Amino acid sequence: MLMLEQLVTAGETWKDQLDIEKLLKAPRRTNRDRIYTVNDKYGFGRSLKLYAGIPEQDSIHGIIPHGAGSYGDLVGEPEAPKQELIDKIPCIFTSSERCFNAFWSAGKRHPFPIGLASTYTHECIKQEKRTCQGSLFFRSHSTPAIIDSLDDEQAINWLKSLPKKFHPVNISVFPFDYHRGIYKRYQEAGFRLVCAGTEYDENFIWRHLHLIKSHRYVLSTGMGTHIFHSVMCGKPAIIKRIEANARTNHPDFVRELRKSKAFLDLANIFLEERDEPNQR
């Protein structure tokens, strides 16, 4: 079987965990995408170029939509993000049928369906052998636009109460919340913090998927791209409903919170404990 090149191995990912403070500092960016710089986020652009055999210094002639977003209210027509509707960049590499339809409805006539960019990273790492144990926990994270407030004490008690097969539990750190001091309680409760890097770290997606694949379970308090990635990696995801509040300074805050709620409603699929992802 053909082994694809890896930018970062599982062993290197765990070695990086010895200094997560270093991972949480934005690295110096090289080979920036000159057509759409956001393609560099989370290493998606570099990952696609590696898979396609494109030189690192080249740019991608299109937009890679970020993550597995809901593209508006899930019960309504899909909506493309305004910031990705750029006249001089006609090509969109769409992640899903809903993503494709969102950009088509917005007038884009060159959408190319390729799936999540992270799929190509996973193709490169899926053959690597590793020992899997315990769980990786993703707390519902905040962004500068939407700040989440969560009952962390309840989350910690839930993690501690889980059966032995779920332990040890490692806590995946999101940089914005780390710098807000959100994870101190988890450290004080005895959990280890792990990190994939910052948003413009070109190795982020590699570490992120290696961390997921190194555990038996993915645990979370809400929906996010990490849930899609857990299914991609063949890991069962279990979401615990914990009361949370959100506030935003986004100018269209009602629409943003409605979109967020629609995405979070998908969490209902992952409330039951299971040992394998199911078809749904």
PDB file of C-alpha atoms in Angstrom:
ATOM      1  CA  MET A   1       0.000   0.000   0.000  1.00  0.00           C
ATOM      2  CA  LEU A   2       1.291   3.451  -0.919  1.00  0.00           C
ATOM      3  CA  MET A   3       2.380   5.434   2.146  1.00  0.00           C
ATOM      4  CA  LEU A   4       1.766   9.150   1.741  1.00  0.00           C
ATOM      5  CA  GLU A   5       4.168  11.742   3.120  1.00  0.00           C
ATOM      6  CA  GLN A   6       3.464  13.172   6.563  1.00  0.00           C
ATOM      7  CA  LEU A   7       4.423  16.635   7.732  1.00  0.00           C
ATOM      8  CA  VAL A   8       4.132  15.607  11.397  1.00  0.00           C
ATOM      9  CA  THR A   9       4.021  12.099  12.897  1.00  0.00           C
ATOM     10  CA  ALA A  10       2.150  10.923  15.985  1.00  0.00           C
ATOM     11  CA  GLY A  11       5.434  10.676  17.881  1.00  0.00           C
ATOM     12  CA  GLU A  12       6.383  14.226  16.967  1.00  0.00           C
ATOM     13  CA  THR A  13       2.931  15.421  18.024  1.00  0.00           C
ATOM     14  CA  TRP A  14       3.341  13.964  21.513  1.00  0.00           C
ATOM     15  CA  LYS A  15       6.881  15.301  21.769  1.00  0.00           C
ATOM     16  CA  ASP A  16       5.453  18.766  21.021  1.00  0.00           C
ATOM     17  CA  GLN A  17       3.131  18.379  24.027  1.00  0.00           C
ATOM     18  CA  LEU A  18       6.121  18.704  26.348  1.00  0.00           C
ATOM     19  CA  ASP A  19       5.982  22.471  25.712  1.00  0.00           C
ATOM     20  CA  ILE A  20       2.420  23.567  24.946  1.00  0.00           C
ATOM     21  CA  GLU A  21       3.333  27.150  25.829  1.00  0.00           C
ATOM     22  CA  LYS A  22       5.491  27.104  22.715  1.00  0.00           C
ATOM     23  CA  LEU A  23       2.614  25.641  20.664  1.00  0.00           C
ATOM     24  CA  LEU A  24       0.349  28.421  21.903  1.00  0.00           C
ATOM     25  CA  LYS A  25       2.605  31.130  20.485  1.00  0.00           C
ATOM     26  CA  ALA A  26       1.852  32.121  16.893  1.00  0.00           C
ATOM     27  CA  PRO A  27       4.701  30.836  14.691  1.00  0.00           C
ATOM     28  CA  ARG A  28       6.419  32.915  12.061  1.00  0.00           C
ATOM     29  CA  ARG A  29       4.485  32.427   8.852  1.00  0.00           C
ATOM     30  CA  THR A  30       6.316  31.365   5.686  1.00  0.00           C
ATOM     31  CA  ASN A  31       5.061  30.726   2.150  1.00  0.00           C
ATOM     32  CA  ARG A  32       1.896  32.747   2.721  1.00  0.00           C
ATOM     33  CA  ASP A  33      -0.928  32.155   0.272  1.00  0.00           C
ATOM     34  CA  ARG A  34      -0.865  35.282  -1.891  1.00  0.00           C
ATOM     35  CA  ILE A  35      -4.337  34.728  -3.352  1.00  0.00           C
ATOM     36  CA  TYR A  36      -6.343  34.131  -0.163  1.00  0.00           C
ATOM     37  CA  THR A  37      -4.260  34.210   3.006  1.00  0.00           C
ATOM     38  CA  VAL A  38      -6.983  32.530   5.106  1.00  0.00           C
ATOM     39  CA  ASN A  39      -6.270  29.316   3.183  1.00  0.00           C
ATOM     40  CA  ASP A  40      -3.241  29.038   5.477  1.00  0.00           C
ATOM     41  CA  LYS A  41      -5.454  28.635   8.561  1.00  0.00           C
ATOM     42  CA  TYR A  42      -4.953  25.421  10.534  1.00  0.00           C
ATOM     43  CA  GLY A  43      -2.561  24.161   7.857  1.00  0.00           C
ATOM     44  CA  PHE A  44      -5.350  23.285   5.423  1.00  0.00           C
ATOM     45  CA  GLY A  45      -3.671  24.916   2.436  1.00  0.00           C
ATOM     46  CA  ARG A  46      -0.291  23.302   3.059  1.00  0.00           C
ATOM     47  CA  SER A  47      -1.944  19.937   3.583  1.00  0.00           C
ATOM     48  CA  LEU A  48      -3.784  20.136   0.257  1.00  0.00           C
ATOM     49  CA  LYS A  49      -0.631  21.213  -1.563  1.00  0.00           C
ATOM     50  CA  LEU A  50       1.310  18.291  -0.107  1.00  0.00           C
ATOM     51  CA  TYR A  51      -1.388  15.810  -1.131  1.00  0.00           C
ATOM     52  CA  ALA A  52      -1.676  17.277  -4.647  1.00  0.00           C
ATOM     53  CA  GLY A  53       2.070  17.536  -5.203  1.00  0.00           C
ATOM     54  CA  ILE A  54       2.033  21.348  -5.460  1.00  0.00           C
ATOM     55  CA  PRO A  55       5.180  23.209  -4.313  1.00  0.00           C
ATOM     56  CA  GLU A  56       4.854  24.789  -0.850  1.00  0.00           C
ATOM     57  CA  GLN A  57       5.697  28.249  -2.159  1.00  0.00           C
ATOM     58  CA  ASP A  58       2.777  28.205  -4.627  1.00  0.00           C
ATOM     59  CA  SER A  59      -0.628  29.645  -3.770  1.00  0.00           C
ATOM     60  CA  ILE A  60      -3.981  27.895  -4.088  1.00  0.00           C
ATOM     61  CA  HIS A  61      -6.116  29.389  -6.859  1.00  0.00           C
ATOM     62  CA  GLY A  62      -9.358  29.431  -4.912  1.00  0.00           C
ATOM     63  CA  ILE A  63     -10.889  29.605  -1.448  1.00  0.00           C
ATOM     64  CA  ILE A  64     -10.902  26.714   1.011  1.00  0.00           C
ATOM     65  CA  PRO A  65     -13.941  27.268   3.286  1.00  0.00           C
ATOM     66  CA  HIS A  66     -12.981  26.846   6.942  1.00  0.00           C
ATOM     67  CA  GLY A  67     -14.377  23.908   8.870  1.00  0.00           C
ATOM     68  CA  ALA A  68     -17.715  22.104   8.656  1.00  0.00           C
ATOM     69  CA  GLY A  69     -19.992  25.074   9.196  1.00  0.00           C
ATOM     70  CA  SER A  70     -23.782  25.002   9.003  1.00  0.00           C
ATOM     71  CA  TYR A  71     -23.958  27.749   6.332  1.00  0.00           C
ATOM     72  CA  GLY A  72     -26.838  29.514   7.983  1.00  0.00           C
ATOM     73  CA  ASP A  73     -29.896  28.225   9.808  1.00  0.00           C
ATOM     74  CA  LEU A  74     -30.115  24.486   9.047  1.00  0.00           C
ATOM     75  CA  VAL A  75     -33.868  24.679   8.412  1.00  0.00           C
ATOM     76  CA  GLY A  76     -33.444  27.447   5.835  1.00  0.00           C
ATOM     77  CA  GLU A  77     -31.563  27.943   2.607  1.00  0.00           C
ATOM     78  CA  PRO A  78     -27.762  27.714   2.942  1.00  0.00           C
ATOM     79  CA  GLU A  79     -25.889  31.013   3.162  1.00  0.00           C
ATOM     80  CA  ALA A  80     -22.288  31.571   2.094  1.00  0.00           C
ATOM     81  CA  PRO A  81     -20.050  33.583   4.462  1.00  0.00           C
ATOM     82  CA  LYS A  82     -19.800  37.146   3.182  1.00  0.00           C
ATOM     83  CA  GLN A  83     -16.038  37.276   3.757  1.00  0.00           C
ATOM     84  CA  GLU A  84     -15.564  34.390   1.298  1.00  0.00           C
ATOM     85  CA  LEU A  85     -17.549  36.033  -1.517  1.00  0.00           C
ATOM     86  CA  ILE A  86     -14.661  37.744  -3.273  1.00  0.00           C
ATOM     87  CA  ASP A  87     -15.191  38.733  -6.908  1.00  0.00           C
ATOM     88  CA  LYS A  88     -11.551  38.333  -7.923  1.00  0.00           C
ATOM     89  CA  ILE A  89     -11.430  34.755  -6.539  1.00  0.00           C
ATOM     90  CA  PRO A  90     -14.057  32.791  -8.487  1.00  0.00           C
ATOM     91  CA  CYS A  91     -13.108  29.253  -7.396  1.00  0.00           C
ATOM     92  CA  ILE A  92     -14.408  27.712  -4.157  1.00  0.00           C
ATOM     93  CA  PHE A  93     -13.261  24.272  -2.984  1.00  0.00           C
ATOM     94  CA  THR A  94     -16.466  23.250  -1.208  1.00  0.00           C
ATOM     95  CA  SER A  95     -16.580  20.936   1.792  1.00  0.00           C
ATOM     96  CA  SER A  96     -20.132  19.582   1.465  1.00  0.00           C
ATOM     97  CA  GLU A  97     -23.265  19.671  -0.657  1.00  0.00           C
ATOM     98  CA  ARG A  98     -24.700  22.386   1.593  1.00  0.00           C
ATOM     99  CA  CYS A  99     -21.491  24.401   1.220  1.00  0.00           C
ATOM    100  CA  PHE A 100     -21.651  23.965  -2.581  1.00  0.00           C
ATOM    101  CA  ASN A 101     -25.275  25.122  -2.672  1.00  0.00           C
ATOM    102  CA  ALA A 102     -24.527  28.115  -0.445  1.00  0.00           C
ATOM    103  CA  PHE A 103     -21.891  29.466  -2.825  1.00  0.00           C
ATOM    104  CA  TRP A 104     -23.894  28.584  -5.947  1.00  0.00           C
ATOM    105  CA  SER A 105     -26.900  30.495  -4.578  1.00  0.00           C
ATOM    106  CA  ALA A 106     -24.589  33.444  -3.892  1.00  0.00           C
ATOM    107  CA  GLY A 107     -23.649  33.577  -7.580  1.00  0.00           C
ATOM    108  CA  LYS A 108     -20.396  31.622  -7.593  1.00  0.00           C
ATOM    109  CA  ARG A 109     -20.148  29.537 -10.761  1.00  0.00           C
ATOM    110  CA  HIS A 110     -16.853  27.770 -10.099  1.00  0.00           C
ATOM    111  CA  PRO A 111     -17.408  25.709  -6.924  1.00  0.00           C
ATOM    112  CA  PHE A 112     -15.433  22.442  -6.868  1.00  0.00           C
ATOM    113  CA  PRO A 113     -16.585  19.835  -4.305  1.00  0.00           C
ATOM    114  CA  ILE A 114     -13.557  18.300  -2.566  1.00  0.00           C
ATOM    115  CA  GLY A 115     -14.877  17.594   0.963  1.00  0.00           C
ATOM    116  CA  LEU A 116     -13.232  18.828   4.147  1.00  0.00           C
ATOM    117  CA  ALA A 117      -9.609  19.835   3.590  1.00  0.00           C
ATOM    118  CA  SER A 118      -8.718  17.787   6.669  1.00  0.00           C
ATOM    119  CA  THR A 119      -9.748  14.636   4.771  1.00  0.00           C
ATOM    120  CA  TYR A 120      -6.500  14.862   2.811  1.00  0.00           C
ATOM    121  CA  THR A 121      -4.421  15.137   5.965  1.00  0.00           C
ATOM    122  CA  HIS A 122      -6.195  12.079   7.316  1.00  0.00           C
ATOM    123  CA  GLU A 123      -5.350  10.137   4.152  1.00  0.00           C
ATOM    124  CA  CYS A 124      -1.681  10.793   4.879  1.00  0.00           C
ATOM    125  CA  ILE A 125      -1.763   9.634   8.518  1.00  0.00           C
ATOM    126  CA  LYS A 126      -4.380   6.889   8.664  1.00  0.00           C
ATOM    127  CA  GLN A 127      -1.908   4.021   8.112  1.00  0.00           C
ATOM    128  CA  GLU A 128       0.373   5.003  11.001  1.00  0.00           C
ATOM    129  CA  LYS A 129       0.229   2.485  13.839  1.00  0.00           C
ATOM    130  CA  ARG A 130      -0.333   3.833  17.333  1.00  0.00           C
ATOM    131  CA  THR A 131      -1.505   2.835  20.800  1.00  0.00           C
ATOM    132  CA  CYS A 132      -4.919   4.297  21.672  1.00  0.00           C
ATOM    133  CA  GLN A 133      -6.086   4.920  25.209  1.00  0.00           C
ATOM    134  CA  GLY A 134      -8.346   7.191  27.208  1.00  0.00           C
ATOM    135  CA  SER A 135     -10.297  10.183  25.977  1.00  0.00           C
ATOM    136  CA  LEU A 136      -9.707  13.585  24.437  1.00  0.00           C
ATOM    137  CA  PHE A 137     -12.039  16.287  25.766  1.00  0.00           C
ATOM    138  CA  PHE A 138     -13.043  19.382  23.821  1.00  0.00           C
ATOM    139  CA  ARG A 139     -14.696  22.106  25.868  1.00  0.00           C
ATOM    140  CA  SER A 140     -17.103  24.304  23.884  1.00  0.00           C
ATOM    141  CA  HIS A 141     -14.734  27.079  22.925  1.00  0.00           C
ATOM    142  CA  SER A 142     -15.094  30.813  22.458  1.00  0.00           C
ATOM    143  CA  THR A 143     -13.917  33.105  19.694  1.00  0.00           C
ATOM    144  CA  PRO A 144     -13.329  36.864  19.749  1.00  0.00           C
ATOM    145  CA  ALA A 145     -16.823  37.189  18.200  1.00  0.00           C
ATOM    146  CA  ILE A 146     -18.764  34.797  20.460  1.00  0.00           C
ATOM    147  CA  ILE A 147     -17.784  34.255  24.109  1.00  0.00           C
ATOM    148  CA  ASP A 148     -19.065  31.050  25.710  1.00  0.00           C
ATOM    149  CA  SER A 149     -19.741  30.783  29.426  1.00  0.00           C
ATOM    150  CA  LEU A 150     -19.846  27.175  30.652  1.00  0.00           C
ATOM    151  CA  ASP A 151     -20.324  25.492  34.038  1.00  0.00           C
ATOM    152  CA  ASP A 152     -16.802  24.060  34.128  1.00  0.00           C
ATOM    153  CA  GLU A 153     -17.274  22.537  37.563  1.00  0.00           C
ATOM    154  CA  GLN A 154     -20.088  20.406  36.177  1.00  0.00           C
ATOM    155  CA  ALA A 155     -17.921  19.416  33.195  1.00  0.00           C
ATOM    156  CA  ILE A 156     -15.030  18.419  35.485  1.00  0.00           C
ATOM    157  CA  ASN A 157     -17.323  16.352  37.727  1.00  0.00           C
ATOM    158  CA  TRP A 158     -18.721  14.573  34.660  1.00  0.00           C
ATOM    159  CA  LEU A 159     -15.247  13.741  33.381  1.00  0.00           C
ATOM    160  CA  LYS A 160     -14.181  12.412  36.773  1.00  0.00           C
ATOM    161  CA  SER A 161     -17.318  10.267  37.060  1.00  0.00           C
ATOM    162  CA  LEU A 162     -16.796   8.457  33.756  1.00  0.00           C
ATOM    163  CA  PRO A 163     -16.014   4.705  33.844  1.00  0.00           C
ATOM    164  CA  LYS A 164     -12.405   3.527  33.850  1.00  0.00           C
ATOM    165  CA  LYS A 165     -12.338   2.845  30.072  1.00  0.00           C
ATOM    166  CA  PHE A 166     -12.567   6.599  29.401  1.00  0.00           C
ATOM    167  CA  HIS A 167      -9.456   7.442  31.427  1.00  0.00           C
ATOM    168  CA  PRO A 168      -7.018   9.073  31.316  1.00  0.00           C
ATOM    169  CA  VAL A 169      -8.828  12.141  30.002  1.00  0.00           C
ATOM    170  CA  ASN A 170      -6.703  14.775  28.264  1.00  0.00           C
ATOM    171  CA  ILE A 171      -8.016  18.292  27.671  1.00  0.00           C
ATOM    172  CA  SER A 172      -7.614  19.788  24.196  1.00  0.00           C
ATOM    173  CA  VAL A 173      -6.708  23.457  24.538  1.00  0.00           C
ATOM    174  CA  PHE A 174      -8.158  26.166  22.295  1.00  0.00           C
ATOM    175  CA  PRO A 175      -5.701  29.103  22.291  1.00  0.00           C
ATOM    176  CA  PHE A 176      -8.236  31.924  22.755  1.00  0.00           C
ATOM    177  CA  ASP A 177      -9.751  30.292  25.857  1.00  0.00           C
ATOM    178  CA  TYR A 178      -6.324  29.265  27.178  1.00  0.00           C
ATOM    179  CA  HIS A 179      -5.203  32.879  27.292  1.00  0.00           C
ATOM    180  CA  ARG A 180      -8.458  33.704  29.119  1.00  0.00           C
ATOM    181  CA  GLY A 181      -7.438  31.235  31.856  1.00  0.00           C
ATOM    182  CA  ILE A 182     -10.341  28.882  31.158  1.00  0.00           C
ATOM    183  CA  TYR A 183      -8.342  25.652  31.524  1.00  0.00           C
ATOM    184  CA  LYS A 184      -6.752  26.350  34.920  1.00  0.00           C
ATOM    185  CA  ARG A 185      -9.584  24.552  36.707  1.00  0.00           C
ATOM    186  CA  TYR A 186      -9.002  21.444  34.610  1.00  0.00           C
ATOM    187  CA  GLN A 187      -5.285  21.453  35.422  1.00  0.00           C
ATOM    188  CA  GLU A 188      -6.048  21.905  39.112  1.00  0.00           C
ATOM    189  CA  ALA A 189      -8.429  18.939  38.884  1.00  0.00           C
ATOM    190  CA  GLY A 190      -5.536  16.778  37.660  1.00  0.00           C
ATOM    191  CA  PHE A 191      -6.162  16.668  33.926  1.00  0.00           C
ATOM    192  CA  ARG A 192      -3.385  17.043  31.360  1.00  0.00           C
ATOM    193  CA  LEU A 193      -3.622  19.809  28.764  1.00  0.00           C
ATOM    194  CA  VAL A 194      -2.716  19.070  25.148  1.00  0.00           C
ATOM    195  CA  CYS A 195      -2.660  21.356  22.132  1.00  0.00           C
ATOM    196  CA  ALA A 196      -2.523  21.222  18.322  1.00  0.00           C
ATOM    197  CA  GLY A 197      -1.165  24.763  17.957  1.00  0.00           C
ATOM    198  CA  THR A 198      -2.547  28.143  16.904  1.00  0.00           C
ATOM    199  CA  GLU A 199      -4.769  28.976  13.932  1.00  0.00           C
ATOM    200  CA  TYR A 200      -1.935  29.884  11.555  1.00  0.00           C
ATOM    201  CA  ASP A 201       0.314  27.004  12.596  1.00  0.00           C
ATOM    202  CA  GLU A 202       0.789  25.024   9.363  1.00  0.00           C
ATOM    203  CA  ASN A 203       1.063  21.803  11.372  1.00  0.00           C
ATOM    204  CA  PHE A 204      -2.143  22.339  13.380  1.00  0.00           C
ATOM    205  CA  ILE A 205      -4.393  19.913  11.489  1.00  0.00           C
ATOM    206  CA  TRP A 206      -1.722  17.206  11.610  1.00  0.00           C
ATOM    207  CA  ARG A 207      -1.362  17.407  15.398  1.00  0.00           C
ATOM    208  CA  HIS A 208      -5.120  17.756  15.845  1.00  0.00           C
ATOM    209  CA  LEU A 209      -5.888  14.516  13.975  1.00  0.00           C
ATOM    210  CA  HIS A 210      -2.964  12.652  15.575  1.00  0.00           C
ATOM    211  CA  LEU A 211      -4.270  13.614  19.028  1.00  0.00           C
ATOM    212  CA  ILE A 212      -7.769  12.373  18.173  1.00  0.00           C
ATOM    213  CA  LYS A 213      -6.468   9.110  16.717  1.00  0.00           C
ATOM    214  CA  SER A 214      -4.302   8.504  19.812  1.00  0.00           C
ATOM    215  CA  HIS A 215      -7.385   8.240  22.036  1.00  0.00           C
ATOM    216  CA  ARG A 216     -10.260   5.745  22.203  1.00  0.00           C
ATOM    217  CA  TYR A 217     -12.994   8.355  22.693  1.00  0.00           C
ATOM    218  CA  VAL A 218     -13.712  12.000  21.979  1.00  0.00           C
ATOM    219  CA  LEU A 219     -15.711  13.851  24.626  1.00  0.00           C
ATOM    220  CA  SER A 220     -17.197  17.323  24.355  1.00  0.00           C
ATOM    221  CA  THR A 221     -19.758  19.759  25.699  1.00  0.00           C
ATOM    222  CA  GLY A 222     -20.908  20.893  22.264  1.00  0.00           C
ATOM    223  CA  MET A 223     -20.809  20.591  18.514  1.00  0.00           C
ATOM    224  CA  GLY A 224     -17.791  21.627  16.480  1.00  0.00           C
ATOM    225  CA  THR A 225     -15.528  20.545  13.642  1.00  0.00           C
ATOM    226  CA  HIS A 226     -13.745  18.267  16.148  1.00  0.00           C
ATOM    227  CA  ILE A 227     -16.862  16.068  16.172  1.00  0.00           C
ATOM    228  CA  PHE A 228     -16.701  15.620  12.388  1.00  0.00           C
ATOM    229  CA  HIS A 229     -13.007  14.840  12.743  1.00  0.00           C
ATOM    230  CA  SER A 230     -13.644  12.226  15.425  1.00  0.00           C
ATOM    231  CA  VAL A 231     -16.038  10.404  13.089  1.00  0.00           C
ATOM    232  CA  MET A 232     -13.492  10.708  10.254  1.00  0.00           C
ATOM    233  CA  CYS A 233     -10.907   9.072  12.525  1.00  0.00           C
ATOM    234  CA  GLY A 234     -13.299   6.275  13.519  1.00  0.00           C
ATOM    235  CA  LYS A 235     -13.616   7.482  17.103  1.00  0.00           C
ATOM    236  CA  PRO A 236     -16.948   7.592  18.954  1.00  0.00           C
ATOM    237  CA  ALA A 237     -17.858  11.114  20.079  1.00  0.00           C
ATOM    238  CA  ILE A 238     -19.975  11.672  23.172  1.00  0.00           C
ATOM    239  CA  ILE A 239     -21.431  15.096  23.940  1.00  0.00           C
ATOM    240  CA  LYS A 240     -22.554  16.066  27.431  1.00  0.00           C
ATOM    241  CA  ARG A 241     -25.226  18.733  27.597  1.00  0.00           C
ATOM    242  CA  ILE A 242     -24.038  21.350  30.085  1.00  0.00           C
ATOM    243  CA  GLU A 243     -25.745  24.686  30.554  1.00  0.00           C
ATOM    244  CA  ALA A 244     -23.893  27.428  28.738  1.00  0.00           C
ATOM    245  CA  ASN A 245     -24.473  31.037  27.786  1.00  0.00           C
ATOM    246  CA  ALA A 246     -23.088  32.954  24.849  1.00  0.00           C
ATOM    247  CA  ARG A 247     -22.557  36.650  24.277  1.00  0.00           C
ATOM    248  CA  THR A 248     -21.355  38.353  21.143  1.00  0.00           C
ATOM    249  CA  ASN A 249     -20.294  41.743  19.879  1.00  0.00           C
ATOM    250  CA  HIS A 250     -20.973  40.739  16.282  1.00  0.00           C
ATOM    251  CA  PRO A 251     -22.990  43.472  14.487  1.00  0.00           C
ATOM    252  CA  ASP A 252     -25.505  40.863  13.282  1.00  0.00           C
ATOM    253  CA  PHE A 253     -25.603  39.107  16.644  1.00  0.00           C
ATOM    254  CA  VAL A 254     -29.113  37.640  16.337  1.00  0.00           C
ATOM    255  CA  ARG A 255     -28.214  35.894  13.081  1.00  0.00           C
ATOM    256  CA  GLU A 256     -24.887  34.679  14.463  1.00  0.00           C
ATOM    257  CA  LEU A 257     -26.457  33.188  17.594  1.00  0.00           C
ATOM    258  CA  ARG A 258     -29.203  31.573  15.498  1.00  0.00           C
ATOM    259  CA  LYS A 259     -26.575  29.957  13.280  1.00  0.00           C
ATOM    260  CA  SER A 260     -24.668  28.800  16.344  1.00  0.00           C
ATOM    261  CA  LYS A 261     -27.799  27.256  17.856  1.00  0.00           C
ATOM    262  CA  ALA A 262     -28.646  25.443  14.595  1.00  0.00           C
ATOM    263  CA  PHE A 263     -25.169  23.915  14.525  1.00  0.00           C
ATOM    264  CA  LEU A 264     -25.351  22.928  18.187  1.00  0.00           C
ATOM    265  CA  ASP A 265     -28.659  21.139  17.577  1.00  0.00           C
ATOM    266  CA  LEU A 266     -26.635  18.509  15.685  1.00  0.00           C
ATOM    267  CA  ALA A 267     -25.255  17.499  19.092  1.00  0.00           C
ATOM    268  CA  ASN A 268     -28.422  15.431  19.667  1.00  0.00           C
ATOM    269  CA  ILE A 269     -26.879  12.700  17.480  1.00  0.00           C
ATOM    270  CA  PHE A 270     -23.966  12.279  19.922  1.00  0.00           C
ATOM    271  CA  LEU A 271     -25.648  12.259  23.336  1.00  0.00           C
ATOM    272  CA  GLU A 272     -25.644   8.464  23.739  1.00  0.00           C
ATOM    273  CA  GLU A 273     -22.546   6.574  24.824  1.00  0.00           C
ATOM    274  CA  ARG A 274     -21.196   4.232  22.151  1.00  0.00           C
ATOM    275  CA  ASP A 275     -17.963   2.450  21.300  1.00  0.00           C
ATOM    276  CA  GLU A 276     -18.043   3.111  17.539  1.00  0.00           C
ATOM    277  CA  PRO A 277     -19.412   5.938  15.387  1.00  0.00           C
ATOM    278  CA  ASN A 278     -22.727   4.960  13.775  1.00  0.00           C
ATOM    279  CA  GLN A 279     -23.964   5.641  10.238  1.00  0.00           C
ATOM    280  CA  ARG A 280     -26.131   8.574  11.318  1.00  0.00           C
TER     281      ARG A 280
END
